[in-house]
PDB file of C-alpha atoms in Angstrom:
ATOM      1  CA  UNK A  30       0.000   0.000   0.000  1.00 58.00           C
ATOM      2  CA  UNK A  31       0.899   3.292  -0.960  1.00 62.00           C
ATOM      3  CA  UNK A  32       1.432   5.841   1.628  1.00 59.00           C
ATOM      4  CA  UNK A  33       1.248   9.505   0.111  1.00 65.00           C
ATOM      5  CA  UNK A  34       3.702  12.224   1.548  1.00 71.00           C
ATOM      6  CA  UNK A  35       2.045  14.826   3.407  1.00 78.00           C
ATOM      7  CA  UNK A  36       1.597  18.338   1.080  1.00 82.00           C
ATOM      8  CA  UNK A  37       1.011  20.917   3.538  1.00 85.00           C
ATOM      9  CA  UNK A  38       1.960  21.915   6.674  1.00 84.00           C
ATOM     10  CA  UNK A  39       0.849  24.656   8.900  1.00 85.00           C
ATOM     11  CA  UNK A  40       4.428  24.837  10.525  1.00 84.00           C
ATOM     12  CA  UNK A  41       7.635  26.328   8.814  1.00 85.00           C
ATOM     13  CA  UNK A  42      10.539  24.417   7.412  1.00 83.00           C
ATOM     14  CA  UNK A  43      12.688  25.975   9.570  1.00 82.00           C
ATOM     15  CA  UNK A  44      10.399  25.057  12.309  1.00 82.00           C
ATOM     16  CA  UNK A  45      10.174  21.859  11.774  1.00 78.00           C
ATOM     17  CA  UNK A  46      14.087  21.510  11.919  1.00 79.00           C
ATOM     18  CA  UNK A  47      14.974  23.431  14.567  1.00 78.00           C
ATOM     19  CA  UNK A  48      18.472  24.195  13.143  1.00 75.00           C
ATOM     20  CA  UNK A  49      20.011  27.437  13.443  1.00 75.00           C
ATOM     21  CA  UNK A  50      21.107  28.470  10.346  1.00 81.00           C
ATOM     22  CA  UNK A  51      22.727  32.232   9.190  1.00 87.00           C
ATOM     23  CA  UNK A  52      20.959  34.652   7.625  1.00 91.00           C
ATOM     24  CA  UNK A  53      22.040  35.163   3.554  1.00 93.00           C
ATOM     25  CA  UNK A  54      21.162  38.326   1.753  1.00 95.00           C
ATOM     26  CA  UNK A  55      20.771  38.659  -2.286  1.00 96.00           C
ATOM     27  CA  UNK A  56      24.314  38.599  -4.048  1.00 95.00           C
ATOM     28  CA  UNK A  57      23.870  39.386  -7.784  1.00 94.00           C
ATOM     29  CA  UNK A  58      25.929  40.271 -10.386  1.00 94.00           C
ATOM     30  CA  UNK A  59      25.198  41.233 -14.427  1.00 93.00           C
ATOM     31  CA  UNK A  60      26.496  37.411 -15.585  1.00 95.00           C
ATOM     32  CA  UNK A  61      24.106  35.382 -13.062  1.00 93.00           C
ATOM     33  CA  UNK A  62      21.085  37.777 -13.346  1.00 94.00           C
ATOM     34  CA  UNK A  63      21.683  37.106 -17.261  1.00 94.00           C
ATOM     35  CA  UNK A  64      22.215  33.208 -16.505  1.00 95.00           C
ATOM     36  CA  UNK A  65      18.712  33.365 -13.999  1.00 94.00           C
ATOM     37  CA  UNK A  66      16.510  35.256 -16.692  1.00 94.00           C
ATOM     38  CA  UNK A  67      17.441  33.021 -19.250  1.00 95.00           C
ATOM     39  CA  UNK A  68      17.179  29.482 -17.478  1.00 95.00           C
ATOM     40  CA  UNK A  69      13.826  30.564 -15.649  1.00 96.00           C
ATOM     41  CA  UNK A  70      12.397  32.279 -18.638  1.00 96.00           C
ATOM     42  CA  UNK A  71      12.939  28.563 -20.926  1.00 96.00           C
ATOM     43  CA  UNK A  72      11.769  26.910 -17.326  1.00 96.00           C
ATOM     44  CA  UNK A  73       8.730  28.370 -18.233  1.00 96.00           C
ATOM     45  CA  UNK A  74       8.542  27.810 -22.291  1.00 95.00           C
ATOM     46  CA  UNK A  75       9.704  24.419 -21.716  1.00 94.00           C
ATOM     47  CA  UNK A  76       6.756  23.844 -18.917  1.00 94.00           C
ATOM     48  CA  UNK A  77       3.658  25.779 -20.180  1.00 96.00           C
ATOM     49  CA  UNK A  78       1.900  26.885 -23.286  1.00 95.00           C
ATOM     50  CA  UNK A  79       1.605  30.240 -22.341  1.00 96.00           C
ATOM     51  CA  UNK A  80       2.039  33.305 -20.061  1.00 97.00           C
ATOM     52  CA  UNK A  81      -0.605  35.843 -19.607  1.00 97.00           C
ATOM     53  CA  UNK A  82      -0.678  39.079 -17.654  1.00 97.00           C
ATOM     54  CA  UNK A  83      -2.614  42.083 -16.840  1.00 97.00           C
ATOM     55  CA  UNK A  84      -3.498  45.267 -14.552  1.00 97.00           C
ATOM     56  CA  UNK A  85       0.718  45.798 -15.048  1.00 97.00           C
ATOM     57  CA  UNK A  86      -0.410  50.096 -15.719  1.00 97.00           C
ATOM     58  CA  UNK A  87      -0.978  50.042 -11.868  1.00 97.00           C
ATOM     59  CA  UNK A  88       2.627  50.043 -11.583  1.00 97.00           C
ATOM     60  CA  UNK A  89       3.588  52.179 -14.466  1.00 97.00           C
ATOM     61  CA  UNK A  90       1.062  54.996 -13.787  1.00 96.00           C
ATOM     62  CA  UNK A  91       2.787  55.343 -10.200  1.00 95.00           C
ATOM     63  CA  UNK A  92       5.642  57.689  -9.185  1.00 94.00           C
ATOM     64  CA  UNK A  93       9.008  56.552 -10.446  1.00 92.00           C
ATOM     65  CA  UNK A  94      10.741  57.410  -7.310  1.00 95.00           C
ATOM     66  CA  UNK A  95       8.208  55.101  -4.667  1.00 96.00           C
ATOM     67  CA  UNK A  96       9.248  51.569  -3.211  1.00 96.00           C
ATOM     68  CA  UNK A  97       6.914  48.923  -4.456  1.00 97.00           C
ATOM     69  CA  UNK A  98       6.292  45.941  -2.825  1.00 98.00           C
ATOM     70  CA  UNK A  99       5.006  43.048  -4.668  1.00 98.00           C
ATOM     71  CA  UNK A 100       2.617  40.443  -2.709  1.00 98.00           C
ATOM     72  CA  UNK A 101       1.417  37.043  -3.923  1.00 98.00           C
ATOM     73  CA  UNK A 102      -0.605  33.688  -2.929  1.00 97.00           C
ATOM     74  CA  UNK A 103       2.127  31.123  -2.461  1.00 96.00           C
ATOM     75  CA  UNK A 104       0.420  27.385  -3.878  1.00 94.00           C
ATOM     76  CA  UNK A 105       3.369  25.353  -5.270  1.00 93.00           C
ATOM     77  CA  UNK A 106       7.137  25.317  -6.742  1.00 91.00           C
ATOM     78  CA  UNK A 107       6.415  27.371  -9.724  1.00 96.00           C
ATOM     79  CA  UNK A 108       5.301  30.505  -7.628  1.00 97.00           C
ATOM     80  CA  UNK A 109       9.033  31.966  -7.770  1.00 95.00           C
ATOM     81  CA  UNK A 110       9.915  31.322 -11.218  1.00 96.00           C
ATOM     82  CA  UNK A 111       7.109  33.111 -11.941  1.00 98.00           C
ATOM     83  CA  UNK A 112       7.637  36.015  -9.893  1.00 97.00           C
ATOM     84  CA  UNK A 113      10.983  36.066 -11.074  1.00 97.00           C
ATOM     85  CA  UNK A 114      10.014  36.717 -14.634  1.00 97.00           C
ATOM     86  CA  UNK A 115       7.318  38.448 -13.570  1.00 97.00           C
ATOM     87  CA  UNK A 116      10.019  41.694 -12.137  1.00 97.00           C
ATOM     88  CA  UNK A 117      12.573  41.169 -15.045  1.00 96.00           C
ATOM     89  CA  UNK A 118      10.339  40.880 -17.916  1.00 97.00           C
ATOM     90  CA  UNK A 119       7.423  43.122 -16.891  1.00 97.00           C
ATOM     91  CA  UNK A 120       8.897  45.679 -14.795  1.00 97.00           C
ATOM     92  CA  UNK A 121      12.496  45.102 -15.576  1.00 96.00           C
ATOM     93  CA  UNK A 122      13.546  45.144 -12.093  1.00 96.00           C
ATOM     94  CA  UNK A 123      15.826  43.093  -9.972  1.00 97.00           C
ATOM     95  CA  UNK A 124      13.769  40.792  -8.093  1.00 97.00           C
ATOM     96  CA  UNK A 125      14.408  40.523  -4.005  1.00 97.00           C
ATOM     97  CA  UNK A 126      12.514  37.697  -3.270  1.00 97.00           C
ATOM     98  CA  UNK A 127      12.084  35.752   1.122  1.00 95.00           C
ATOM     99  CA  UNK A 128      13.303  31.946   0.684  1.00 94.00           C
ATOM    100  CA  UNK A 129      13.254  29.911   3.694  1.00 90.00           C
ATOM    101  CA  UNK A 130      14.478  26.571   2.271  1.00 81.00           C
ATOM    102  CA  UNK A 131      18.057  29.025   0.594  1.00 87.00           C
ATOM    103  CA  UNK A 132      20.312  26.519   2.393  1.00 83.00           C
ATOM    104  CA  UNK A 133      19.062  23.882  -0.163  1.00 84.00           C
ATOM    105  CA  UNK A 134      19.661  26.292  -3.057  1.00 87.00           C
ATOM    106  CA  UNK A 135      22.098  28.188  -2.749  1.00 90.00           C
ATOM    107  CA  UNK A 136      22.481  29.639  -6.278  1.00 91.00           C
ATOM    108  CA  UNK A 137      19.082  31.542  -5.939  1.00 94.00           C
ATOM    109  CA  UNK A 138      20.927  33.856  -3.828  1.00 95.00           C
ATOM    110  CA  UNK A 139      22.344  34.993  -7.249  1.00 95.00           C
ATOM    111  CA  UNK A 140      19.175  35.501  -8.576  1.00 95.00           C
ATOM    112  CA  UNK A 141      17.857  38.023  -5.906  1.00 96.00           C
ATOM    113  CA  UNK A 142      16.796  35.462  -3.043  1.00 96.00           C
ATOM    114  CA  UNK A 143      17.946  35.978   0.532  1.00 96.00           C
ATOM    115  CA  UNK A 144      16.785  33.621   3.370  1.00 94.00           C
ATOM    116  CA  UNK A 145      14.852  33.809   6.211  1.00 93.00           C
ATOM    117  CA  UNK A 146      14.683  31.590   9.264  1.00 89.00           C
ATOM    118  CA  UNK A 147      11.488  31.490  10.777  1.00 87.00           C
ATOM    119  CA  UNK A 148      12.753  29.252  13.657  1.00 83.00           C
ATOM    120  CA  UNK A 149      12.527  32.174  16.132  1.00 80.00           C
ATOM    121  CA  UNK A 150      11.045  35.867  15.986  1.00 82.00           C
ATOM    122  CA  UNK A 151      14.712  37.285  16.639  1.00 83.00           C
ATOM    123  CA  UNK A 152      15.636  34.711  13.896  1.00 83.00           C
ATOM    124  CA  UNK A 153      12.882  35.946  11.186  1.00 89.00           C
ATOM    125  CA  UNK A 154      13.961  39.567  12.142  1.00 94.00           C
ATOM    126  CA  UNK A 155      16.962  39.641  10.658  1.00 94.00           C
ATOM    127  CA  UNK A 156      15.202  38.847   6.949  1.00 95.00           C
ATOM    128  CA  UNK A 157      12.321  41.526   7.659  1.00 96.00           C
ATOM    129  CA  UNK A 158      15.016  44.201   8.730  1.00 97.00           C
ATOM    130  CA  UNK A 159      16.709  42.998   5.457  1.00 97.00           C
ATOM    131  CA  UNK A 160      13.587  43.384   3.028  1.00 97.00           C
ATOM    132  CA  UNK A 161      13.001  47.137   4.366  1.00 97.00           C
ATOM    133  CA  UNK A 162      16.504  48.036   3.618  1.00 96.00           C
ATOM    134  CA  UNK A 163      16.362  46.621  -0.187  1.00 96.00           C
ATOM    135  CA  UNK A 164      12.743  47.326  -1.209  1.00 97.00           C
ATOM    136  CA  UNK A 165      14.147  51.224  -1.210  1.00 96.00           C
ATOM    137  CA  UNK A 166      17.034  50.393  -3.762  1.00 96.00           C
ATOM    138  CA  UNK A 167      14.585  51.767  -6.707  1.00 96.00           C
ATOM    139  CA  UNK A 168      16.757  48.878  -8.939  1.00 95.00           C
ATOM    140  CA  UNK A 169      14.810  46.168  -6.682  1.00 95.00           C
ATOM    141  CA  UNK A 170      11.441  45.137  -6.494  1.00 97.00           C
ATOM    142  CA  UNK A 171      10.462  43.295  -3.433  1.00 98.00           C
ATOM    143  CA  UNK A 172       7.825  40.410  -3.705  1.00 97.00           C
ATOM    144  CA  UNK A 173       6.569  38.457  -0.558  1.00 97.00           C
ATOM    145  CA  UNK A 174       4.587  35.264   0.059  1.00 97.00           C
ATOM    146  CA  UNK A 175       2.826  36.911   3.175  1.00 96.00           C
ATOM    147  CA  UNK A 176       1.254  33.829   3.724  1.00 95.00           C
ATOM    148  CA  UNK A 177       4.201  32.521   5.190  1.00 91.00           C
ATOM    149  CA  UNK A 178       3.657  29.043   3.601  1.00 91.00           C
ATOM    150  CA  UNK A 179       2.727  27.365   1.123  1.00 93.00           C
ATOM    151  CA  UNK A 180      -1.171  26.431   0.808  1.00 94.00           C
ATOM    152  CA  UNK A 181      -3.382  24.376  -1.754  1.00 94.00           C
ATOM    153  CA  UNK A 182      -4.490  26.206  -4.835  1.00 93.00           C
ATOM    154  CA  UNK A 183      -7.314  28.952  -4.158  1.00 94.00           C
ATOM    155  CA  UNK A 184      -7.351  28.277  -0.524  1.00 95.00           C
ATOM    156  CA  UNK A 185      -9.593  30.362   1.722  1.00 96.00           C
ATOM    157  CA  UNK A 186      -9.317  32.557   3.572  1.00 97.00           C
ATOM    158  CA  UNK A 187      -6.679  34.397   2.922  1.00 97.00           C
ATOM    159  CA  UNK A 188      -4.566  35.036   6.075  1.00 97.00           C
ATOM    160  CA  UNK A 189      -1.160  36.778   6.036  1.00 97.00           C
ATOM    161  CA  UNK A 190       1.247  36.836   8.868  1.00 93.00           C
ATOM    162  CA  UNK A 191       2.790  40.471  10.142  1.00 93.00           C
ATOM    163  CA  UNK A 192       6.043  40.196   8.039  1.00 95.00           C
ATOM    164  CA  UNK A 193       4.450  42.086   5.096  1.00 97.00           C
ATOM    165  CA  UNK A 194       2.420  44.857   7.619  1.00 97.00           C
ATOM    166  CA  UNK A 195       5.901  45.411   9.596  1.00 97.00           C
ATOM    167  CA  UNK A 196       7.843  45.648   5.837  1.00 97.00           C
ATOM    168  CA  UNK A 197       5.444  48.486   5.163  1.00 97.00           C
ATOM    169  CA  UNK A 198       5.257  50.441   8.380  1.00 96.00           C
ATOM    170  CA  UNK A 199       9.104  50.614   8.650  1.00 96.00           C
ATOM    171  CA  UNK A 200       9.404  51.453   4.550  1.00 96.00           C
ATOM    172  CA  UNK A 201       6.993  54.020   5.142  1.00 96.00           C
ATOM    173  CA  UNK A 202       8.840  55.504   8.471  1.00 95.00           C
ATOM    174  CA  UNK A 203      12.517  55.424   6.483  1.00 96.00           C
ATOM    175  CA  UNK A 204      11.349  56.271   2.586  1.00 96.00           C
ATOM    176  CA  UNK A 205       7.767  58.801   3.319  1.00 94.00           C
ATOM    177  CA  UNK A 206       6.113  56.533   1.098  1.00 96.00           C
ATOM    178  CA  UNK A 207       5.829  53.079   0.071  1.00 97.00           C
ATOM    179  CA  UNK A 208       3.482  51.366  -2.771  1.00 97.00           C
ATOM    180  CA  UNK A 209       2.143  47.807  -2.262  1.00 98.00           C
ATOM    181  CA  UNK A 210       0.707  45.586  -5.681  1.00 98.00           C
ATOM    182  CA  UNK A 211      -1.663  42.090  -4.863  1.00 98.00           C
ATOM    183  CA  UNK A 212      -0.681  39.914  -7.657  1.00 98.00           C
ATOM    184  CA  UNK A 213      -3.042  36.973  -8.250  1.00 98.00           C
ATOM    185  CA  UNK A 214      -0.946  33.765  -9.924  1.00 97.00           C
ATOM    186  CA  UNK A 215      -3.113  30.395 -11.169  1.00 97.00           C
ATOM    187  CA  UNK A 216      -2.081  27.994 -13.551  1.00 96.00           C
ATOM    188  CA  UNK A 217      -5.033  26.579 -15.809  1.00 94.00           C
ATOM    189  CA  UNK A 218      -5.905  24.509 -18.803  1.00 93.00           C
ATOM    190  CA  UNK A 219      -7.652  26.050 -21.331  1.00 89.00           C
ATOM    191  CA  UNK A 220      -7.629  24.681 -24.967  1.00 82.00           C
ATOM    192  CA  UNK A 221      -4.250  23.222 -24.701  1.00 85.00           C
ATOM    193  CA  UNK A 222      -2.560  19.863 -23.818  1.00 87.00           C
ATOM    194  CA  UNK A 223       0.033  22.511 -21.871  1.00 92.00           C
ATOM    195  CA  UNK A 224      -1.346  24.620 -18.878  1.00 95.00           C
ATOM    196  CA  UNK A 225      -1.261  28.297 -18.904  1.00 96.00           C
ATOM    197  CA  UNK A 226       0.522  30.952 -16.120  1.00 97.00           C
ATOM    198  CA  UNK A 227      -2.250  33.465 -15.452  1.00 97.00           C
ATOM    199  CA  UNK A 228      -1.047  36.954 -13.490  1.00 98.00           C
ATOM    200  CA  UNK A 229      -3.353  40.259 -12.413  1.00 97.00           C
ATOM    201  CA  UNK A 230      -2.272  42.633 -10.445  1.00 98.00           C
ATOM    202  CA  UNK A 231      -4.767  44.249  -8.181  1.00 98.00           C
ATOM    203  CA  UNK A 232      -5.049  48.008  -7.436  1.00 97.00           C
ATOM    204  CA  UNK A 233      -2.201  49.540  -6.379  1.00 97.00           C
ATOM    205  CA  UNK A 234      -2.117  50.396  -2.432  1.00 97.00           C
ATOM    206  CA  UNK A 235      -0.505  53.764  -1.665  1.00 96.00           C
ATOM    207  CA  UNK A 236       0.934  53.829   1.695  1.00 95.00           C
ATOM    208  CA  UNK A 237       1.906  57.968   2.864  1.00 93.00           C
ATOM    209  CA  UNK A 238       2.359  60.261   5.731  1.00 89.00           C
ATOM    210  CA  UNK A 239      -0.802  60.871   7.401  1.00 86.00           C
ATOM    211  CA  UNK A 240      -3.548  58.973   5.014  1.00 90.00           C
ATOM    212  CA  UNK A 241      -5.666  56.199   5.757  1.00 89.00           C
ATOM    213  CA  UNK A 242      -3.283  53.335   5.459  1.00 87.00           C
ATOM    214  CA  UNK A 243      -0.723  55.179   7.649  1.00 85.00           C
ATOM    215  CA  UNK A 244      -3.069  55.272  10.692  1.00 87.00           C
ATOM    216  CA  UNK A 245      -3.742  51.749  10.323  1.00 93.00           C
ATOM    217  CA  UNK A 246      -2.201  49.613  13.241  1.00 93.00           C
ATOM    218  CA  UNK A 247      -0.183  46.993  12.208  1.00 94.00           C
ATOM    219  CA  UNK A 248      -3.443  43.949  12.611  1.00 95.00           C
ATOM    220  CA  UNK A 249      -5.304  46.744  10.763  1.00 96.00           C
ATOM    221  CA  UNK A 250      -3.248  46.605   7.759  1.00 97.00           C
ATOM    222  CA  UNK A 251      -2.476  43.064   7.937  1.00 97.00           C
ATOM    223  CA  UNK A 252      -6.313  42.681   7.539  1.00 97.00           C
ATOM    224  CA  UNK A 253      -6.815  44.986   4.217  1.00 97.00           C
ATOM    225  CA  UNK A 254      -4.389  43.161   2.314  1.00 98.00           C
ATOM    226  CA  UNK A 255      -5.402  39.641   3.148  1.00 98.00           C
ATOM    227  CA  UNK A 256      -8.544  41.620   2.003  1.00 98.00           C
ATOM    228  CA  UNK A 257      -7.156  42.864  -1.686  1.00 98.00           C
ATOM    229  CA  UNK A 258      -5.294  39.893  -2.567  1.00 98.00           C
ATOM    230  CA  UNK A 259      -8.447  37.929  -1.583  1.00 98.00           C
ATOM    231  CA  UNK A 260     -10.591  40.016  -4.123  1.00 98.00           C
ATOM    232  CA  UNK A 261      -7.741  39.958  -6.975  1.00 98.00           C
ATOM    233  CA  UNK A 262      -7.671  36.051  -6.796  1.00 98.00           C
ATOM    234  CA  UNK A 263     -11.332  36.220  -6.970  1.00 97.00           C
ATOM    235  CA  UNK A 264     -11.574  38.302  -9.523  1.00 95.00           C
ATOM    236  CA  UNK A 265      -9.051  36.166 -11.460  1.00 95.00           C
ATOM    237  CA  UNK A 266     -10.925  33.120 -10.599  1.00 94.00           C
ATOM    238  CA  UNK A 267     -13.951  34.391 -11.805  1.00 93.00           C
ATOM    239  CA  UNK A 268     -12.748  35.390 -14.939  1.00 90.00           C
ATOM    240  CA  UNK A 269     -11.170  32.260 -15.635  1.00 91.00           C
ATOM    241  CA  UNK A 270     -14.038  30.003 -15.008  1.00 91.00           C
ATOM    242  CA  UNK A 271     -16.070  32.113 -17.937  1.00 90.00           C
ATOM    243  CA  UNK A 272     -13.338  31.483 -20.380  1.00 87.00           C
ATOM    244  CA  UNK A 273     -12.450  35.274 -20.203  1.00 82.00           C
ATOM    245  CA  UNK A 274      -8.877  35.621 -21.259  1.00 85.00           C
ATOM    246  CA  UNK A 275      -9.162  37.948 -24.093  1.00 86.00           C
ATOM    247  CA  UNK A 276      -8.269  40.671 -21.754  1.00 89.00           C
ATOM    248  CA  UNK A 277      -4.765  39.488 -20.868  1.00 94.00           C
ATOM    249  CA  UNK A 278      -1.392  40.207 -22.355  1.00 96.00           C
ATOM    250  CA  UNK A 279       0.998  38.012 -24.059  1.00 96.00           C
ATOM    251  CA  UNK A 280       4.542  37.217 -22.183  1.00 97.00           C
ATOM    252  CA  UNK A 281       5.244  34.275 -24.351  1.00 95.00           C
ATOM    253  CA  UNK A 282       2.899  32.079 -26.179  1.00 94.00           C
ATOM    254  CA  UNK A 283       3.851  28.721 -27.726  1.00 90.00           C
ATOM    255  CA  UNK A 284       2.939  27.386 -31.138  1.00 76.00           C
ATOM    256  CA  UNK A 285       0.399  24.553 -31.787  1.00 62.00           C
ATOM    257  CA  UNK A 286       2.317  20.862 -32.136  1.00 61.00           C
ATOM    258  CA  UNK A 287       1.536  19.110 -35.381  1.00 52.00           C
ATOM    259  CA  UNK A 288      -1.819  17.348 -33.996  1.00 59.00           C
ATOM    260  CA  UNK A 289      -3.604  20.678 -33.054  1.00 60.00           C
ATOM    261  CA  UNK A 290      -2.716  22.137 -35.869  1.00 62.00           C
ATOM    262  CA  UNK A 291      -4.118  19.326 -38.105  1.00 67.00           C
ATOM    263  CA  UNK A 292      -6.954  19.386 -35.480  1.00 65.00           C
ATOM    264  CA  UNK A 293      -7.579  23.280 -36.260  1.00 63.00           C
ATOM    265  CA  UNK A 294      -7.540  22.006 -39.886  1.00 67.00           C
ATOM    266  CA  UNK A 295      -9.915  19.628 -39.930  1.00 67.00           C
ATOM    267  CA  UNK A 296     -12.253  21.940 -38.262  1.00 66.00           C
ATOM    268  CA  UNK A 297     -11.973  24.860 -40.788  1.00 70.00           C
ATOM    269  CA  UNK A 298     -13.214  22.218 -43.497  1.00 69.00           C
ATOM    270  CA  UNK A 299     -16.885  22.454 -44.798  1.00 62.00           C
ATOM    271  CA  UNK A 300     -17.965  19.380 -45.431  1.00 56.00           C
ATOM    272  CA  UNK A 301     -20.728  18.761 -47.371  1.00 62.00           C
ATOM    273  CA  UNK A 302     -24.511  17.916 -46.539  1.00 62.00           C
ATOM    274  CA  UNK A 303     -25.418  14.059 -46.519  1.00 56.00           C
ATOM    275  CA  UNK A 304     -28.608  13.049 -48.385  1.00 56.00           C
ATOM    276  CA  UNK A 305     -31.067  10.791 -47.162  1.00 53.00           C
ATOM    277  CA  UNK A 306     -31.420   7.525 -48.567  1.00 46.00           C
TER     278      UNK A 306
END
């Protein structure tokens, strides 16, 4: 008898070891940024049939000089890959991106990742402290699982841990402003033996001195995210399930192998009535 591995766990990696293990930031350099976009981007051709995008003008119609702080759903491997293209090929920014498992992969770090042990509050401090710093190099753009770990696809509710609320507050206090993008990620099947990589981004959320947002307490804030991520995944979702992809952008698409394209064929043929006997 088969036993199947367990999927998902409601306790961190790093928890679950118990192993103290130093903190790594991001160490990139032009040749493995160039080596990452390349080998991620074909990690992506090679996987899926197609990569579409949209609500990306919510970060282009924004002040050039404003931190922005990318936050996403975190369901399975694929989730970084695709945030990594998502910064260098949208936004062409340097991606600065949490991993707690970057002992096991080291190489990420030259890709943007730095780690983050979660193994003690003093521990995970050091990463959060980290991630305020960077997200105000305007090169960067700093995306976050606020989640804090990985859950099944399109699981509800929605609930973040303080990580991303404390990023924000402290951004705010050392740059005047910070900017913070939901970005909804599903993979789907459409009319294609390949599945698709679907990305919206969700209005943008304008933290500044003395608005709304500002006077939020930390639990306050935490709250109205989980809320706007929740209601750009839905809106995704909903989309999605009416077929509704017209409205999406092209990143990459692939072309039809030789069966759908005799398939596509066959179907533009008229064939003729058939008489009765």
């Amino acid at each position: 008898m088969v036993v199947e591995e367990q999927l998902y766990s409601d306790i961190p990696p790093t928890k679950l070891r118990n192993k103290e293990e130093k903190f790594k930031p991001a160490k990139t350099s032009r040749f493995w940024l160039w080596v990452a976009s390349m080998f991620f981007f074909n990690m992506l051709q090679n996987r899926f049939f197609a990569f579409r995008y949209r609500g990306e003008e919510t970060y282009f119609e924004a002040e050039k000089d404003v931190p922005t702080i990318l936050f996403a759903p975190h369901c399975n491997w694929w989730d970084g890959i695709v945030l990594y293209n998502t910064t260098h090929r949208i936004f062409h920014k340097e991606i600065r991106l949490m991993v707690e498992e970057l002992n096991r992969f080291p190489l990420l770090r030259r890709g943007g990742a730095y780690s983050v042990n979660k193994k003690s509050p003093q521990s995970a401090m050091k990463a959060l402290k980290y991630s305020v710093d960077v997200v105000g190099d305007l090169r960067n753009m700093l995306c976050i699982f606020p989640q804090g770990i990985i859950r099944p696809p399109h699981f509800r509710p929605i609930e973040f841990q303080t990580g991303l609320a404390y990023i924000a507050e402290n951004a705010l206090k050392k740059y005047g402003k910070v900017n913070l993008i939901p970005m909804a990620v599903d993979y789907a099947f459409f009319r294609d033996n390949r599945p698709e990589v679907i990305v919206e981004f969700g209005k943008r959320i304008e933290l500044r001195q003395g608005n709304e947002f500002a006077n939020m307490s930390r639990k306050e804030l935490t709250h109205y995210l989980e809320k706007a991520l929740t209601e750009t995944c839905d809106n995704q979702f909903k989309e999605m399930s009416q077929g509704d992809i017209t409205k999406y952008k092209i990143l990459f698409k692939q072309h039809l192998k030789w069966y759908r394209r005799i398939e596509q064929r066959l179907k533009s043929i008229d064939l003729p009535p058939v008489s009765g006997v």
